[in-house]
Coordinates of C-alpha atoms in Angstrom, one line a residue:
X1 CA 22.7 23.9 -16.0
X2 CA 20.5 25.5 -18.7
X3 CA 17.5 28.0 -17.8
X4 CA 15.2 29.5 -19.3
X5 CA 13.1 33.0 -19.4
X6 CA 9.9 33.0 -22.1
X7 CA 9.6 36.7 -22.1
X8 CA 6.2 37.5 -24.2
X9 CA 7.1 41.5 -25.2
X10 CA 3.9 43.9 -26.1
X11 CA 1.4 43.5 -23.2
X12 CA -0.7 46.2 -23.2
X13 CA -0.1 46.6 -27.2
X14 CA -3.7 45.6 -28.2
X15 CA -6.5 43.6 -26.5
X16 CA -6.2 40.9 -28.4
X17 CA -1.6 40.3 -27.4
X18 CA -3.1 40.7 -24.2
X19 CA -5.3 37.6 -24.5
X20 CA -2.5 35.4 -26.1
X21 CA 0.5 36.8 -23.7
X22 CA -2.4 34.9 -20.9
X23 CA -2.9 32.3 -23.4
X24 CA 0.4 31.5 -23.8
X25 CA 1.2 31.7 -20.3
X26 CA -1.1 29.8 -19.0
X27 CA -1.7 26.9 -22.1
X28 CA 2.2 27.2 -23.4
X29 CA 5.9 27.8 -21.9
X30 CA 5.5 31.4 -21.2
X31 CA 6.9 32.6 -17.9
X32 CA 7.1 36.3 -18.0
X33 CA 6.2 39.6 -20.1
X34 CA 6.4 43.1 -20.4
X35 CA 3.6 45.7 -20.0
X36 CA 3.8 48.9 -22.3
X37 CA 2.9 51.9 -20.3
X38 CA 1.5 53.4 -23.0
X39 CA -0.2 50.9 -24.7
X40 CA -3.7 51.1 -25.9
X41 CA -4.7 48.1 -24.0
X42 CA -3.1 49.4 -21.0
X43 CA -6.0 49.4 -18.8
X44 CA -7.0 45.8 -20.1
X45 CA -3.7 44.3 -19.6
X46 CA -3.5 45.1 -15.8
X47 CA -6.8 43.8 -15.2
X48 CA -5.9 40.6 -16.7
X49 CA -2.8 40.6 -14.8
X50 CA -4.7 40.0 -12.1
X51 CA -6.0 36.6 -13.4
X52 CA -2.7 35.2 -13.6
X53 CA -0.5 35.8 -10.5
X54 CA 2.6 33.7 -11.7
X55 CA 3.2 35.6 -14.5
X56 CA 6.5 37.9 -14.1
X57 CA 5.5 41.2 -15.3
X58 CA 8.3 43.8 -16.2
X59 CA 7.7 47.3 -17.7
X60 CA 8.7 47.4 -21.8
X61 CA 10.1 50.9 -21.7
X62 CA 9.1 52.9 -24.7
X63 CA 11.1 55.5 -26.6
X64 CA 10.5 55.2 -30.2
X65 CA 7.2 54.3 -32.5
X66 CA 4.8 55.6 -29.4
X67 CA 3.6 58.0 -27.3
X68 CA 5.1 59.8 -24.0
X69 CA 4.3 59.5 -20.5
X70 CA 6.1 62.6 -19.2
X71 CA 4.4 65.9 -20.9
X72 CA 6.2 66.3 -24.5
X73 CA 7.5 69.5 -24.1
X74 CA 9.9 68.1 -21.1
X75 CA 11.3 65.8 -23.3
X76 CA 12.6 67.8 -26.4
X77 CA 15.1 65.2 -27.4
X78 CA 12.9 62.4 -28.2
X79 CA 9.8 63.7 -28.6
X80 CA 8.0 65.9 -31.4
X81 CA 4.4 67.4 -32.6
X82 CA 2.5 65.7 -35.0
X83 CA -1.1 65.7 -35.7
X84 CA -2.7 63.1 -33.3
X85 CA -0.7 64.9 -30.7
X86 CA 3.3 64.5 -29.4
X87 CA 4.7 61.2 -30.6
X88 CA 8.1 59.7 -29.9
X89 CA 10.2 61.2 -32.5
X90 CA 12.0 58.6 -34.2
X91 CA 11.8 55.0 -36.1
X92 CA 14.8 52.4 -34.8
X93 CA 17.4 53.8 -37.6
X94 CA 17.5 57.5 -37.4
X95 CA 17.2 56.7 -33.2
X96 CA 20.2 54.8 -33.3
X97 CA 21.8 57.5 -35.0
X98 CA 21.0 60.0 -32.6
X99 CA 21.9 57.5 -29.6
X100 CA 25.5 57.3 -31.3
X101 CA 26.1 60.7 -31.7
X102 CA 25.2 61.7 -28.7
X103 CA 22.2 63.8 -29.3
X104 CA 19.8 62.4 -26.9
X105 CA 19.1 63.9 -23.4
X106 CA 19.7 61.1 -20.8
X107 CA 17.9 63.1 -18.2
X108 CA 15.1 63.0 -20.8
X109 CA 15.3 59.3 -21.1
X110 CA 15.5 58.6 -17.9
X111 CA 12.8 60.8 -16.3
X112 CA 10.4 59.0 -19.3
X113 CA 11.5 55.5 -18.4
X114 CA 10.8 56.1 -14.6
X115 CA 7.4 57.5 -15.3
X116 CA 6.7 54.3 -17.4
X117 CA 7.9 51.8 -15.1
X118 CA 6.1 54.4 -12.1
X119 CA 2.4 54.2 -14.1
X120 CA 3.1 50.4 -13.7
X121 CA 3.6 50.4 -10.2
X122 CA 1.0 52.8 -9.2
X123 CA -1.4 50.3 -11.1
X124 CA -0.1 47.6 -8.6
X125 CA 1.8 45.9 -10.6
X126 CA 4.9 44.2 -9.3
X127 CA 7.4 45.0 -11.6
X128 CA 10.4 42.5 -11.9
X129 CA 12.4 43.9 -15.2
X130 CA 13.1 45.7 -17.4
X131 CA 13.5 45.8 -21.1
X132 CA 13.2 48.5 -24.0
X133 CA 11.0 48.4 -27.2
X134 CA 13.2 47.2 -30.3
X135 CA 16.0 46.7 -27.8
X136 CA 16.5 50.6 -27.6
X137 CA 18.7 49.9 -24.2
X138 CA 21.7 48.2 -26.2
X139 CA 22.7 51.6 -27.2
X140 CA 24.9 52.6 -24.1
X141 CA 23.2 56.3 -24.5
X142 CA 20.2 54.3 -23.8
X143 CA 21.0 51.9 -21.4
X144 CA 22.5 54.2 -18.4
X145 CA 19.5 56.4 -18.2
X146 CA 17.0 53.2 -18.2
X147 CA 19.2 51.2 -15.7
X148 CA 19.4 54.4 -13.3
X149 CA 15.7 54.7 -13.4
X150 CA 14.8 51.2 -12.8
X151 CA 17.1 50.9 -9.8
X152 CA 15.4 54.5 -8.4
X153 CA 12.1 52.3 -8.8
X154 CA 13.2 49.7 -7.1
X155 CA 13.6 47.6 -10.4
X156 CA 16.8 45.0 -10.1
X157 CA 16.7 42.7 -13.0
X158 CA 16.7 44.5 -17.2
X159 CA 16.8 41.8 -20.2
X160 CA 20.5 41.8 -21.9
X161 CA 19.3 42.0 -25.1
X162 CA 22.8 40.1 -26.9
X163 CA 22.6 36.7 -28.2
X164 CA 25.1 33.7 -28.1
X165 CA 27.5 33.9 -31.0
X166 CA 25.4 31.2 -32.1
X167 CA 21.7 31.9 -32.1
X168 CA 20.4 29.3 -34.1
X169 CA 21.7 26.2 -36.2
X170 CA 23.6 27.1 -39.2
X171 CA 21.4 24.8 -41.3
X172 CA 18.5 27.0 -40.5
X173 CA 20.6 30.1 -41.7
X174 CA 21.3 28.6 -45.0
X175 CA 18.1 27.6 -45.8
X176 CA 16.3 31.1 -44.7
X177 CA 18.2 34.0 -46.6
X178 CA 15.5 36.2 -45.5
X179 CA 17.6 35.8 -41.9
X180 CA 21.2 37.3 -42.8
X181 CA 20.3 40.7 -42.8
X182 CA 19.0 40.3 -39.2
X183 CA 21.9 38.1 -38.2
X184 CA 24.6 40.2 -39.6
X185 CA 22.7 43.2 -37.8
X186 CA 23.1 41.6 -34.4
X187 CA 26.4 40.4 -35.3
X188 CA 27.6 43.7 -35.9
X189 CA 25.8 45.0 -31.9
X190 CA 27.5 42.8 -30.6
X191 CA 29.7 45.3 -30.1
X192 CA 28.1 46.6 -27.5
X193 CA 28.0 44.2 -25.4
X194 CA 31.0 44.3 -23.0
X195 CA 29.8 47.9 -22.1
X196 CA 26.5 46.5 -21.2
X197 CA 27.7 43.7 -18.8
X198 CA 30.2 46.7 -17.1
X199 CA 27.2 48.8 -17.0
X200 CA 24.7 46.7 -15.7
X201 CA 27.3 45.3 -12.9
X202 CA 28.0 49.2 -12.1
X203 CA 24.4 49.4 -11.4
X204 CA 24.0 45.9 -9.7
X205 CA 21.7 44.6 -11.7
X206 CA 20.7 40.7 -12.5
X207 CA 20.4 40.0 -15.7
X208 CA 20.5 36.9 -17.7
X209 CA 23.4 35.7 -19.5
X210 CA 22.0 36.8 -22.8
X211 CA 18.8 37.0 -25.0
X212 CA 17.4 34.1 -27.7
X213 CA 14.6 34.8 -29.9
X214 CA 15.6 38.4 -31.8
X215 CA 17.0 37.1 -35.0
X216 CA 13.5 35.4 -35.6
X217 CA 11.4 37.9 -34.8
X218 CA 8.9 37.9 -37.2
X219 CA 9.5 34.4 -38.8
X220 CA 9.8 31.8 -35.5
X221 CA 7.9 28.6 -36.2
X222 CA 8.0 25.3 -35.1
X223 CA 11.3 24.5 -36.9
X224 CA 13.2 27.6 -36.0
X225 CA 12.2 27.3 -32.3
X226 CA 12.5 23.4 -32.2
X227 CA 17.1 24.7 -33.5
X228 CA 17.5 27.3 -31.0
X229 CA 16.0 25.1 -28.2
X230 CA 18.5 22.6 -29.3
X231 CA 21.6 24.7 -29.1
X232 CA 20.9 27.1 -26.1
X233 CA 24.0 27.5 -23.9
X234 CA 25.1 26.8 -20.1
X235 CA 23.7 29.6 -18.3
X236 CA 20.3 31.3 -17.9
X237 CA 18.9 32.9 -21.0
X238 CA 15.7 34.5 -21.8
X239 CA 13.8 33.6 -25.1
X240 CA 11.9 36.8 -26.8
X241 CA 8.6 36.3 -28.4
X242 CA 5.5 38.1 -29.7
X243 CA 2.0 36.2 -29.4
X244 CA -1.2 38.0 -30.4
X245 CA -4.1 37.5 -32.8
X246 CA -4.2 39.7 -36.1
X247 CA -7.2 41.4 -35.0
X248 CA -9.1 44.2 -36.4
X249 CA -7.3 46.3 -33.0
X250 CA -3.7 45.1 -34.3
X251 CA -4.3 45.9 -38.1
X252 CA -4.7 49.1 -37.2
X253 CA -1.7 49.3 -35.0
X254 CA 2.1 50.6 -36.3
X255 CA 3.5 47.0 -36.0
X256 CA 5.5 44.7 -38.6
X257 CA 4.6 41.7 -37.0
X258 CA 0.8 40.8 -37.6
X259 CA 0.1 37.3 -38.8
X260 CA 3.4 36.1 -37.0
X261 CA 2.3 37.1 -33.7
X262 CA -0.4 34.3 -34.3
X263 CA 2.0 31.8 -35.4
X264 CA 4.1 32.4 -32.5
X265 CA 1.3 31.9 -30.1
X266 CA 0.3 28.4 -31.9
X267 CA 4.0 27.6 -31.0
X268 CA 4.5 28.8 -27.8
X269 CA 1.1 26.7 -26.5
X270 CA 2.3 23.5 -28.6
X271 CA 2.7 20.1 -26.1
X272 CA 5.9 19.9 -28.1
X273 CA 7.6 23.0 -26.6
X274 CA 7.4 22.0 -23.4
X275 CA 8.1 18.8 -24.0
X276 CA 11.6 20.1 -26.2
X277 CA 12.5 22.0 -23.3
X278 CA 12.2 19.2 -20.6
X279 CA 14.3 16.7 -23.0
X280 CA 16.9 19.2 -23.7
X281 CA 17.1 19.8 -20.2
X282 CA 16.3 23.1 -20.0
X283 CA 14.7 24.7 -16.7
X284 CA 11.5 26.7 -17.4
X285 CA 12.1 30.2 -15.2
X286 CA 10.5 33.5 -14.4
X287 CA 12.4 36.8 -13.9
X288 CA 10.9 36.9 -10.7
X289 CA 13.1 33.8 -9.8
X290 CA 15.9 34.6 -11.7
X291 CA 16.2 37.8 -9.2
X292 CA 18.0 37.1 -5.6
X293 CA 15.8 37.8 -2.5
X294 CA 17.5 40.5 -1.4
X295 CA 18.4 42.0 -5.2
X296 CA 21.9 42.6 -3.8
X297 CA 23.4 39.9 -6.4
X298 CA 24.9 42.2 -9.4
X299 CA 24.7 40.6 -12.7
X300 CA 23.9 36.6 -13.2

């Protein structure tokens, strides 16, 4: 059996990743998303939440490249003055070195990812998972603080942000060099991930056997989705993807991925995808099914 999770990351980003996270959910194959707490479109993004009910929302924790929900000053460790006001203190490398040497404050972290996933909730909306911004939770410093917050929310499911050992064909690799420094990236995380799987069973959480989509980010297309659809594993998976329009609201935004997001959207609402998915066999899923009725099941 093969499932998957379409996971549209950044709602809330801008106004107009809001409209194609609903576009693509309701024209295209995806099944869930994740509202930024602190997005600029925050407000916008609830209230179109509430158009689309079968959407599976989850809270994308922030901790780098944004702003804090918890007053800076509480939050030394990740945090810092600059002059629009207290930012997040770090970009994803000197972050991850930080994470690995132990200098971040996982009372901080988790007392930030609570309020985030909290400003959800007090907004009414039911959140079903978790995941981090740029994957921040596959750094065990990271991930023990986030998973002890969700569970104090009452959050049972976070994304498992490794891939198969095989995340797309190899004739894709070959033919995209642009892709081996990504792919030798997560190759090297990988690491990580038996710690993950002990800590998230600690914690009894669902999660999903692993996560399809990251080495792409940025450069999915017809052709790259069309070989990881064709090679997804046994198991249930979730497939990570940006839609959004290059709007004047996202040039402006600290993002790499502009006039992707728009290509991703054009694929993700394609007949084909859904009809690649049904001929492979593949099981279209939300994390609000993935997760048992009584969230007592520990890690899928």
């Amino acid at each position: 059996m093969r499932r998957l999770i379409v996971n549209a990351d950044d709602f809330g980003f801008t106004v107009g990743v809001n409209r194609a996270i609903v576009e693509a959910h309701t024209r295209g194959i995806v099944t869930s998303s994740t509202l930024m707490a602190n997005g600029r479109a925050f407000e916008d993004a609830v209230r179109l939440a509430k158009t689309v009910p079968r959407l599976s929302l989850g809270c994308h924790v922030v901790l780098i490249d944004g702003e804090p929900v918890v007053d800076a000053e509480l939050l030394p460790s990740i945090t810092e003055a600059s002059s629009g006001g207290a930012r997040f203190r770090d970009g994803l490398k000197s972050f991850a070195i930080r994470a690995l040497a132990g200098r971040l404050d996982q009372d901080e972290l988790e007392a930030e990812a609570s309020a985030q996933i909290r400003k959800l909730q007090s907004a009414g909306i039911n959140v079903s998972h978790v995941d981090t911004h740029k994957h921040t939770h596959l750094f065990p410093a990271v991930l023990r603080p986030l998973l002890r917050a969700a569970r104090a929310c009452g959050v049972h499911a976070v994304r498992n942000p490794f891939g198969p050992r095989k995340p797309l064909k190899s004739s894709e690799l070959l033919t995209r060099p642009t892709l081996w420094t990504r792919y030798a990236e997560v190759r090297i995380l990988r690491t990580f991930a038996t710690k993950f799987r002990d800590a998230a069973e600690r914690e009894n959480m669902t999660t999903p056997d692993g996560t399809l989509g990251i080495v792409v980010t940025g450069a999915l297309d017809e052709t790259l989705f069309r070989s990881i659809a064709e090679i997804i594993p046994e198991g249930t998976w979730e497939f990570v993807c940006h839609p959004g329009y290059n709007d004047e609201d996202l040039k402006s935004a600290r993002t790499r991925l502009r006039e992707s997001r728009e290509t991703e959207l054009r694929v993700l609402t394609m007949p084909d995808a859904r009809e690649l998915l049904l001929k492979e066999g593949i099981e279209l899923i939300s994390y609000r099914e993935l997760i048992p009725a009584d969230a007592s099941h520990s890690v899928h």
